[in-house]
Amino acid sequence: MTKYVVEAKVIGQRILNAVTKEIDLIAPQIAAQAVPGQFVNVQVSKRTAPLLRRPLGIAGVDRERGVIVLMYRVIGDATKILADVCSGDVISVIGPLGHGFDRTGKKPLLVGGGTGLAPLLFLAETMASEGIRPDVLMGGRTEDDLFWKELYMGIAGEIGLTTDDGSLGTKGTVMALLPGMLQAGGYDSVFVCGPAPMMKAVSGAVMEVGTPCQVSLERYMACGLGACLSCSCQGVGKRIKVCKDGPVFRAEEVTEW
Ligand code: FES
């Protein structure tokens, strides 16, 4: 698949919760080609060193308007700079990068937490546009972490919610609801994206019941293009590059979370 280096105009940012923002960019070539699970590498500011790029999962596209949607946590220097970018600014974006989700299956379950719910949102929107409303299980520390549920309403089927403190949904992690959903849901595919311990636990439980499971790994990525090995980790019998071989893998291919 062709990768594009786009000088993308920012058309807006909005606050999703205290630490999470959405940025919308005009990048028609990327919007036209991107599939759920792929990411872009964003140069967060023209005023900083060119190497200051961050990989961000694509949270949605508007192909008619040529817009890509990214959602990110404001946690480090790079994302703090990105959070200050204004409408009309232009930033460099490379993409679409990596391999996305394999969308075979008619009865999917999506399981996510944190900004892992951003690429899953693109997946849910794509499935919904194809006539399949996936069930979604999402977990967070508190109710504030689960602002995502509003974004999934209308495109998801059943939505399961868990919080560590019990402020919304079932108290505990997604593992508190997962076994029951797997038993009752009749799923033929499970897609997972979120913190590593969550993905490890979820994929283990899903593989135990024999349902195909795909996970989207997160790693530090310096180049995003398969050239630097910064994202390399151990797969089954071989080293894998998360940026190029993934970020989506079949759960059984992953040995290092
Ligand atoms: Fe450079 Fe993956 S980020 S090889």
PDB file of C-alpha atoms and ligand atoms in Angstrom:
ATOM      1  CA  MET A   1       0.000   0.000   0.000  1.00  0.00           C
ATOM      2  CA  THR A   2       1.246   3.467  -0.852  1.00  0.00           C
ATOM      3  CA  LYS A   3       2.387   5.670   2.010  1.00  0.00           C
ATOM      4  CA  TYR A   4       1.927   9.408   1.704  1.00  0.00           C
ATOM      5  CA  VAL A   5       3.777  12.279   3.265  1.00  0.00           C
ATOM      6  CA  VAL A   6       1.090  14.911   3.608  1.00  0.00           C
ATOM      7  CA  GLU A   7       1.238  18.506   4.741  1.00  0.00           C
ATOM      8  CA  ALA A   8      -2.058  18.285   6.562  1.00  0.00           C
ATOM      9  CA  LYS A   9      -4.124  21.296   7.541  1.00  0.00           C
ATOM     10  CA  VAL A  10      -5.663  21.157  10.985  1.00  0.00           C
ATOM     11  CA  ILE A  11      -9.393  21.809  10.844  1.00  0.00           C
ATOM     12  CA  GLY A  12     -10.117  21.468  14.529  1.00  0.00           C
ATOM     13  CA  GLN A  13      -9.343  20.020  17.914  1.00  0.00           C
ATOM     14  CA  ARG A  14     -11.785  19.134  20.653  1.00  0.00           C
ATOM     15  CA  ILE A  15     -11.414  18.036  24.235  1.00  0.00           C
ATOM     16  CA  LEU A  16     -12.735  14.530  24.908  1.00  0.00           C
ATOM     17  CA  ASN A  17     -11.865  14.387  28.605  1.00  0.00           C
ATOM     18  CA  ALA A  18      -9.299  15.905  30.971  1.00  0.00           C
ATOM     19  CA  VAL A  19      -6.354  14.175  29.266  1.00  0.00           C
ATOM     20  CA  THR A  20      -7.632  13.192  25.819  1.00  0.00           C
ATOM     21  CA  LYS A  21      -8.117  15.265  22.681  1.00  0.00           C
ATOM     22  CA  GLU A  22      -9.298  14.749  19.124  1.00  0.00           C
ATOM     23  CA  ILE A  23      -7.603  16.421  16.178  1.00  0.00           C
ATOM     24  CA  ASP A  24      -9.063  16.464  12.652  1.00  0.00           C
ATOM     25  CA  LEU A  25      -6.739  16.912   9.694  1.00  0.00           C
ATOM     26  CA  ILE A  26      -7.176  17.310   5.957  1.00  0.00           C
ATOM     27  CA  ALA A  27      -5.214  14.456   4.396  1.00  0.00           C
ATOM     28  CA  PRO A  28      -7.243  13.189   1.403  1.00  0.00           C
ATOM     29  CA  GLN A  29      -4.804  10.531   0.173  1.00  0.00           C
ATOM     30  CA  ILE A  30      -4.547   8.986   3.634  1.00  0.00           C
ATOM     31  CA  ALA A  31      -8.300   9.215   4.241  1.00  0.00           C
ATOM     32  CA  ALA A  32      -8.945   7.436   0.944  1.00  0.00           C
ATOM     33  CA  GLN A  33      -6.620   4.518   1.677  1.00  0.00           C
ATOM     34  CA  ALA A  34      -6.687   3.986   5.433  1.00  0.00           C
ATOM     35  CA  VAL A  35      -8.255   0.887   6.936  1.00  0.00           C
ATOM     36  CA  PRO A  36      -9.050   0.291  10.629  1.00  0.00           C
ATOM     37  CA  GLY A  37      -6.004  -0.647  12.686  1.00  0.00           C
ATOM     38  CA  GLN A  38      -3.568   1.439  10.652  1.00  0.00           C
ATOM     39  CA  PHE A  39      -1.776   4.457  12.069  1.00  0.00           C
ATOM     40  CA  VAL A  40      -0.063   7.646  10.988  1.00  0.00           C
ATOM     41  CA  ASN A  41       3.205   9.204  12.099  1.00  0.00           C
ATOM     42  CA  VAL A  42       2.630  12.827  12.996  1.00  0.00           C
ATOM     43  CA  GLN A  43       5.226  15.569  13.197  1.00  0.00           C
ATOM     44  CA  VAL A  44       3.703  17.345  16.126  1.00  0.00           C
ATOM     45  CA  SER A  45       4.969  20.784  15.241  1.00  0.00           C
ATOM     46  CA  LYS A  46       6.842  22.521  12.466  1.00  0.00           C
ATOM     47  CA  ARG A  47       8.649  24.455  15.161  1.00  0.00           C
ATOM     48  CA  THR A  48      10.323  21.355  16.609  1.00  0.00           C
ATOM     49  CA  ALA A  49      12.987  18.943  15.376  1.00  0.00           C
ATOM     50  CA  PRO A  50      11.789  16.823  12.439  1.00  0.00           C
ATOM     51  CA  LEU A  51      12.368  13.666  14.442  1.00  0.00           C
ATOM     52  CA  LEU A  52       9.732  14.644  16.944  1.00  0.00           C
ATOM     53  CA  ARG A  53       7.053  12.449  15.445  1.00  0.00           C
ATOM     54  CA  ARG A  54       4.455  10.368  17.185  1.00  0.00           C
ATOM     55  CA  PRO A  55       2.547   7.330  15.922  1.00  0.00           C
ATOM     56  CA  LEU A  56      -1.191   7.736  16.405  1.00  0.00           C
ATOM     57  CA  GLY A  57      -3.859   5.183  15.528  1.00  0.00           C
ATOM     58  CA  ILE A  58      -6.452   6.398  13.061  1.00  0.00           C
ATOM     59  CA  ALA A  59      -9.766   6.884  14.888  1.00  0.00           C
ATOM     60  CA  GLY A  60     -11.852   7.590  11.812  1.00  0.00           C
ATOM     61  CA  VAL A  61     -11.952   9.018   8.320  1.00  0.00           C
ATOM     62  CA  ASP A  62     -14.343  11.160   6.332  1.00  0.00           C
ATOM     63  CA  ARG A  63     -13.472  10.134   2.796  1.00  0.00           C
ATOM     64  CA  GLU A  64     -15.775  12.689   1.164  1.00  0.00           C
ATOM     65  CA  ARG A  65     -14.099  15.573   2.959  1.00  0.00           C
ATOM     66  CA  GLY A  66     -10.637  13.983   2.889  1.00  0.00           C
ATOM     67  CA  VAL A  67     -10.367  14.162   6.672  1.00  0.00           C
ATOM     68  CA  ILE A  68      -8.609  11.854   9.123  1.00  0.00           C
ATOM     69  CA  VAL A  69      -9.481  11.823  12.822  1.00  0.00           C
ATOM     70  CA  LEU A  70      -6.885  11.153  15.518  1.00  0.00           C
ATOM     71  CA  MET A  71      -7.423  10.864  19.280  1.00  0.00           C
ATOM     72  CA  TYR A  72      -4.550  11.104  21.736  1.00  0.00           C
ATOM     73  CA  ARG A  73      -3.682  11.404  25.393  1.00  0.00           C
ATOM     74  CA  VAL A  74      -1.804  14.552  26.349  1.00  0.00           C
ATOM     75  CA  ILE A  75       0.957  12.942  28.394  1.00  0.00           C
ATOM     76  CA  GLY A  76       4.435  13.864  27.098  1.00  0.00           C
ATOM     77  CA  ASP A  77       6.269  16.740  25.484  1.00  0.00           C
ATOM     78  CA  ALA A  78       5.209  15.798  21.966  1.00  0.00           C
ATOM     79  CA  THR A  79       1.511  15.474  22.689  1.00  0.00           C
ATOM     80  CA  LYS A  80       1.578  18.677  24.768  1.00  0.00           C
ATOM     81  CA  ILE A  81       2.886  20.488  21.682  1.00  0.00           C
ATOM     82  CA  LEU A  82       0.241  18.786  19.550  1.00  0.00           C
ATOM     83  CA  ALA A  83      -2.465  19.868  21.990  1.00  0.00           C
ATOM     84  CA  ASP A  84      -1.571  23.508  21.297  1.00  0.00           C
ATOM     85  CA  VAL A  85      -1.866  23.217  17.513  1.00  0.00           C
ATOM     86  CA  CYS A  86      -4.630  25.439  16.158  1.00  0.00           C
ATOM     87  CA  SER A  87      -7.099  25.282  13.269  1.00  0.00           C
ATOM     88  CA  GLY A  88      -5.342  26.384  10.114  1.00  0.00           C
ATOM     89  CA  ASP A  89      -1.914  25.137  11.220  1.00  0.00           C
ATOM     90  CA  VAL A  90      -0.204  22.638   8.948  1.00  0.00           C
ATOM     91  CA  ILE A  91       1.571  19.543  10.243  1.00  0.00           C
ATOM     92  CA  SER A  92       3.376  16.756   8.441  1.00  0.00           C
ATOM     93  CA  VAL A  93       1.709  13.345   8.513  1.00  0.00           C
ATOM     94  CA  ILE A  94       3.024  10.066   7.067  1.00  0.00           C
ATOM     95  CA  GLY A  95       0.552   7.295   6.417  1.00  0.00           C
ATOM     96  CA  PRO A  96      -1.361   5.140   6.293  1.00  0.00           C
ATOM     97  CA  LEU A  97       1.122   2.843   8.044  1.00  0.00           C
ATOM     98  CA  GLY A  98       1.091  -0.774   9.166  1.00  0.00           C
ATOM     99  CA  HIS A  99      -1.390  -3.573   8.672  1.00  0.00           C
ATOM    100  CA  GLY A 100      -4.951  -3.177   9.871  1.00  0.00           C
ATOM    101  CA  PHE A 101      -7.518  -5.600  11.250  1.00  0.00           C
ATOM    102  CA  ASP A 102      -8.717  -8.563   9.239  1.00  0.00           C
ATOM    103  CA  ARG A 103     -12.475  -7.990   9.219  1.00  0.00           C
ATOM    104  CA  THR A 104     -13.680 -11.497   8.491  1.00  0.00           C
ATOM    105  CA  GLY A 105     -16.444 -12.633  10.822  1.00  0.00           C
ATOM    106  CA  LYS A 106     -20.040 -11.601  11.207  1.00  0.00           C
ATOM    107  CA  LYS A 107     -20.396 -11.475  15.000  1.00  0.00           C
ATOM    108  CA  PRO A 108     -17.496  -9.459  16.397  1.00  0.00           C
ATOM    109  CA  LEU A 109     -16.646  -8.300  19.902  1.00  0.00           C
ATOM    110  CA  LEU A 110     -14.360  -5.297  20.380  1.00  0.00           C
ATOM    111  CA  VAL A 111     -12.497  -4.985  23.697  1.00  0.00           C
ATOM    112  CA  GLY A 112     -10.552  -1.859  24.561  1.00  0.00           C
ATOM    113  CA  GLY A 113      -9.262   0.604  27.088  1.00  0.00           C
ATOM    114  CA  GLY A 114      -7.711   4.077  26.964  1.00  0.00           C
ATOM    115  CA  THR A 115      -6.709   5.363  23.553  1.00  0.00           C
ATOM    116  CA  GLY A 116      -6.871   1.772  22.319  1.00  0.00           C
ATOM    117  CA  LEU A 117     -10.535   2.608  21.877  1.00  0.00           C
ATOM    118  CA  ALA A 118      -9.589   5.066  19.100  1.00  0.00           C
ATOM    119  CA  PRO A 119      -8.592   2.533  16.404  1.00  0.00           C
ATOM    120  CA  LEU A 120     -11.434   0.314  17.576  1.00  0.00           C
ATOM    121  CA  LEU A 121     -13.809   3.226  16.934  1.00  0.00           C
ATOM    122  CA  PHE A 122     -12.699   3.338  13.298  1.00  0.00           C
ATOM    123  CA  LEU A 123     -13.201  -0.433  13.180  1.00  0.00           C
ATOM    124  CA  ALA A 124     -16.698  -0.176  14.695  1.00  0.00           C
ATOM    125  CA  GLU A 125     -17.690   2.602  12.272  1.00  0.00           C
ATOM    126  CA  THR A 126     -16.469   0.577   9.315  1.00  0.00           C
ATOM    127  CA  MET A 127     -18.305  -2.529  10.502  1.00  0.00           C
ATOM    128  CA  ALA A 128     -21.482  -0.517  11.084  1.00  0.00           C
ATOM    129  CA  SER A 129     -21.259   0.904   7.557  1.00  0.00           C
ATOM    130  CA  GLU A 130     -21.134  -2.704   6.332  1.00  0.00           C
ATOM    131  CA  GLY A 131     -24.251  -3.612   8.318  1.00  0.00           C
ATOM    132  CA  ILE A 132     -22.562  -5.211  11.342  1.00  0.00           C
ATOM    133  CA  ARG A 133     -22.929  -3.598  14.759  1.00  0.00           C
ATOM    134  CA  PRO A 134     -20.174  -5.018  16.946  1.00  0.00           C
ATOM    135  CA  ASP A 135     -20.615  -5.521  20.663  1.00  0.00           C
ATOM    136  CA  VAL A 136     -18.048  -3.513  22.615  1.00  0.00           C
ATOM    137  CA  LEU A 137     -16.486  -4.078  26.035  1.00  0.00           C
ATOM    138  CA  MET A 138     -14.561  -1.126  27.424  1.00  0.00           C
ATOM    139  CA  GLY A 139     -12.744  -0.579  30.694  1.00  0.00           C
ATOM    140  CA  GLY A 140     -11.275   2.411  32.511  1.00  0.00           C
ATOM    141  CA  ARG A 141     -10.168   3.510  35.923  1.00  0.00           C
ATOM    142  CA  THR A 142     -13.108   5.850  36.499  1.00  0.00           C
ATOM    143  CA  GLU A 143     -16.287   7.033  34.782  1.00  0.00           C
ATOM    144  CA  ASP A 144     -14.341   9.910  33.229  1.00  0.00           C
ATOM    145  CA  ASP A 145     -12.199   7.395  31.296  1.00  0.00           C
ATOM    146  CA  LEU A 146     -15.298   5.977  29.628  1.00  0.00           C
ATOM    147  CA  PHE A 147     -16.396   9.080  27.683  1.00  0.00           C
ATOM    148  CA  TRP A 148     -15.841   6.709  24.758  1.00  0.00           C
ATOM    149  CA  LYS A 149     -19.244   5.133  25.257  1.00  0.00           C
ATOM    150  CA  GLU A 150     -20.925   8.218  23.735  1.00  0.00           C
ATOM    151  CA  LEU A 151     -18.720   7.883  20.638  1.00  0.00           C
ATOM    152  CA  TYR A 152     -19.721   4.249  20.160  1.00  0.00           C
ATOM    153  CA  MET A 153     -23.454   4.764  20.647  1.00  0.00           C
ATOM    154  CA  GLY A 154     -25.355   4.262  17.422  1.00  0.00           C
ATOM    155  CA  ILE A 155     -22.660   2.127  15.822  1.00  0.00           C
ATOM    156  CA  ALA A 156     -22.210  -0.565  18.482  1.00  0.00           C
ATOM    157  CA  GLY A 157     -24.573  -3.279  19.625  1.00  0.00           C
ATOM    158  CA  GLU A 158     -24.327  -4.136  23.306  1.00  0.00           C
ATOM    159  CA  ILE A 159     -21.797  -2.018  25.216  1.00  0.00           C
ATOM    160  CA  GLY A 160     -20.216  -3.517  28.363  1.00  0.00           C
ATOM    161  CA  LEU A 161     -18.595  -1.066  30.791  1.00  0.00           C
ATOM    162  CA  THR A 162     -16.176  -1.641  33.663  1.00  0.00           C
ATOM    163  CA  THR A 163     -14.332   0.762  35.954  1.00  0.00           C
ATOM    164  CA  ASP A 164     -11.688   0.043  38.564  1.00  0.00           C
ATOM    165  CA  ASP A 165     -13.560   2.110  41.166  1.00  0.00           C
ATOM    166  CA  GLY A 166     -17.082   1.046  40.207  1.00  0.00           C
ATOM    167  CA  SER A 167     -18.114   4.617  39.309  1.00  0.00           C
ATOM    168  CA  LEU A 168     -19.628   3.348  36.038  1.00  0.00           C
ATOM    169  CA  GLY A 169     -20.636  -0.133  34.969  1.00  0.00           C
ATOM    170  CA  THR A 170     -19.255  -3.206  36.682  1.00  0.00           C
ATOM    171  CA  LYS A 171     -16.478  -2.717  39.227  1.00  0.00           C
ATOM    172  CA  GLY A 172     -13.191  -4.278  38.108  1.00  0.00           C
ATOM    173  CA  THR A 173     -11.374  -4.743  34.817  1.00  0.00           C
ATOM    174  CA  VAL A 174     -12.862  -5.905  31.529  1.00  0.00           C
ATOM    175  CA  MET A 175     -12.084  -9.426  32.742  1.00  0.00           C
ATOM    176  CA  ALA A 176     -15.038  -9.086  35.121  1.00  0.00           C
ATOM    177  CA  LEU A 177     -17.446  -9.085  32.159  1.00  0.00           C
ATOM    178  CA  LEU A 178     -15.510 -10.858  29.430  1.00  0.00           C
ATOM    179  CA  PRO A 179     -16.243 -14.515  30.325  1.00  0.00           C
ATOM    180  CA  GLY A 180     -20.000 -13.888  30.471  1.00  0.00           C
ATOM    181  CA  MET A 181     -19.994 -11.960  27.204  1.00  0.00           C
ATOM    182  CA  LEU A 182     -17.953 -14.660  25.483  1.00  0.00           C
ATOM    183  CA  GLN A 183     -20.338 -17.320  26.738  1.00  0.00           C
ATOM    184  CA  ALA A 184     -23.533 -15.505  25.782  1.00  0.00           C
ATOM    185  CA  GLY A 185     -22.427 -13.549  22.717  1.00  0.00           C
ATOM    186  CA  GLY A 186     -21.666 -16.282  20.192  1.00  0.00           C
ATOM    187  CA  TYR A 187     -18.786 -14.225  18.805  1.00  0.00           C
ATOM    188  CA  ASP A 188     -16.775 -15.415  15.828  1.00  0.00           C
ATOM    189  CA  SER A 189     -14.032 -12.799  16.185  1.00  0.00           C
ATOM    190  CA  VAL A 190     -12.576 -10.616  18.948  1.00  0.00           C
ATOM    191  CA  PHE A 191     -10.515  -7.450  18.433  1.00  0.00           C
ATOM    192  CA  VAL A 192      -8.466  -6.027  21.302  1.00  0.00           C
ATOM    193  CA  CYS A 193      -6.608  -2.744  21.744  1.00  0.00           C
ATOM    194  CA  GLY A 194      -5.527  -1.152  24.999  1.00  0.00           C
ATOM    195  CA  PRO A 195      -2.971  -1.447  27.787  1.00  0.00           C
ATOM    196  CA  ALA A 196      -0.664  -4.474  27.467  1.00  0.00           C
ATOM    197  CA  PRO A 197      -1.844  -6.298  30.640  1.00  0.00           C
ATOM    198  CA  MET A 198      -5.435  -6.001  29.433  1.00  0.00           C
ATOM    199  CA  MET A 199      -4.605  -7.313  25.966  1.00  0.00           C
ATOM    200  CA  LYS A 200      -2.642 -10.224  27.404  1.00  0.00           C
ATOM    201  CA  ALA A 201      -5.440 -11.222  29.781  1.00  0.00           C
ATOM    202  CA  VAL A 202      -8.214 -10.787  27.213  1.00  0.00           C
ATOM    203  CA  SER A 203      -6.435 -12.611  24.405  1.00  0.00           C
ATOM    204  CA  GLY A 204      -5.575 -15.487  26.768  1.00  0.00           C
ATOM    205  CA  ALA A 205      -9.233 -15.896  27.741  1.00  0.00           C
ATOM    206  CA  VAL A 206     -10.421 -15.596  24.147  1.00  0.00           C
ATOM    207  CA  MET A 207      -7.905 -18.118  22.833  1.00  0.00           C
ATOM    208  CA  GLU A 208      -8.970 -20.510  25.597  1.00  0.00           C
ATOM    209  CA  VAL A 209     -12.495 -20.639  24.199  1.00  0.00           C
ATOM    210  CA  GLY A 210     -11.129 -21.014  20.673  1.00  0.00           C
ATOM    211  CA  THR A 211     -12.390 -17.763  19.177  1.00  0.00           C
ATOM    212  CA  PRO A 212     -10.087 -15.980  16.695  1.00  0.00           C
ATOM    213  CA  CYS A 213      -8.546 -12.945  18.363  1.00  0.00           C
ATOM    214  CA  GLN A 214      -6.597 -10.021  16.937  1.00  0.00           C
ATOM    215  CA  VAL A 215      -4.628  -7.557  19.024  1.00  0.00           C
ATOM    216  CA  SER A 216      -3.159  -4.171  18.153  1.00  0.00           C
ATOM    217  CA  LEU A 217       0.196  -3.727  19.876  1.00  0.00           C
ATOM    218  CA  GLU A 218       1.588  -0.454  21.072  1.00  0.00           C
ATOM    219  CA  ARG A 219       5.347   0.136  21.057  1.00  0.00           C
ATOM    220  CA  TYR A 220       7.684   3.070  20.916  1.00  0.00           C
ATOM    221  CA  MET A 221       8.174   3.768  17.213  1.00  0.00           C
ATOM    222  CA  ALA A 222      10.928   6.061  16.029  1.00  0.00           C
ATOM    223  CA  CYS A 223      10.475   5.730  12.273  1.00  0.00           C
ATOM    224  CA  GLY A 224       7.170   3.895  11.816  1.00  0.00           C
ATOM    225  CA  LEU A 225       8.493   2.575   8.529  1.00  0.00           C
ATOM    226  CA  GLY A 226      10.336  -0.628   9.407  1.00  0.00           C
ATOM    227  CA  ALA A 227      13.782   0.946   9.221  1.00  0.00           C
ATOM    228  CA  CYS A 228      15.031   1.521  12.792  1.00  0.00           C
ATOM    229  CA  LEU A 229      14.062  -1.614  14.807  1.00  0.00           C
ATOM    230  CA  SER A 230      12.913   0.506  17.779  1.00  0.00           C
ATOM    231  CA  CYS A 231       9.575  -1.328  17.734  1.00  0.00           C
ATOM    232  CA  SER A 232      11.055  -4.818  17.375  1.00  0.00           C
ATOM    233  CA  CYS A 233       9.833  -7.528  19.734  1.00  0.00           C
ATOM    234  CA  GLN A 234       9.753 -11.295  19.955  1.00  0.00           C
ATOM    235  CA  GLY A 235       7.090 -13.165  18.015  1.00  0.00           C
ATOM    236  CA  VAL A 236       6.721 -16.914  17.655  1.00  0.00           C
ATOM    237  CA  GLY A 237      10.120 -18.121  16.451  1.00  0.00           C
ATOM    238  CA  LYS A 238      11.144 -14.774  14.999  1.00  0.00           C
ATOM    239  CA  ARG A 239      11.537 -11.085  15.747  1.00  0.00           C
ATOM    240  CA  ILE A 240       8.671  -8.927  14.561  1.00  0.00           C
ATOM    241  CA  LYS A 241       8.445  -5.215  13.817  1.00  0.00           C
ATOM    242  CA  VAL A 242       5.259  -3.800  15.284  1.00  0.00           C
ATOM    243  CA  CYS A 243       5.190  -0.871  12.848  1.00  0.00           C
ATOM    244  CA  LYS A 244       5.554  -2.950   9.702  1.00  0.00           C
ATOM    245  CA  ASP A 245       4.404  -6.488  10.517  1.00  0.00           C
ATOM    246  CA  GLY A 246       1.619  -5.058  12.711  1.00  0.00           C
ATOM    247  CA  PRO A 247       0.464  -3.207  14.665  1.00  0.00           C
ATOM    248  CA  VAL A 248      -2.335  -5.776  14.360  1.00  0.00           C
ATOM    249  CA  PHE A 249      -1.396  -9.394  14.998  1.00  0.00           C
ATOM    250  CA  ARG A 250      -3.265 -12.615  15.607  1.00  0.00           C
ATOM    251  CA  ALA A 251      -3.072 -13.137  19.368  1.00  0.00           C
ATOM    252  CA  GLU A 252      -1.223 -16.436  18.991  1.00  0.00           C
ATOM    253  CA  GLU A 253       1.591 -14.640  17.143  1.00  0.00           C
ATOM    254  CA  VAL A 254       2.457 -12.501  20.194  1.00  0.00           C
ATOM    255  CA  THR A 255       4.820 -13.709  22.910  1.00  0.00           C
ATOM    256  CA  GLU A 256       6.029 -10.369  24.277  1.00  0.00           C
ATOM    257  CA  TRP A 257       3.446  -7.926  25.619  1.00  0.00           C
TER     258      TRP A 257
HETATM  259 FE1  FES B   1      11.304   1.879  13.156  1.00  0.00          FE
HETATM  260 FE2  FES B   1       9.385   0.039  13.600  1.00  0.00          FE
HETATM  261  S1  FES B   1       9.489   2.071  14.264  1.00  0.00           S
HETATM  262  S2  FES B   1      11.305  -0.228  12.621  1.00  0.00           S
END
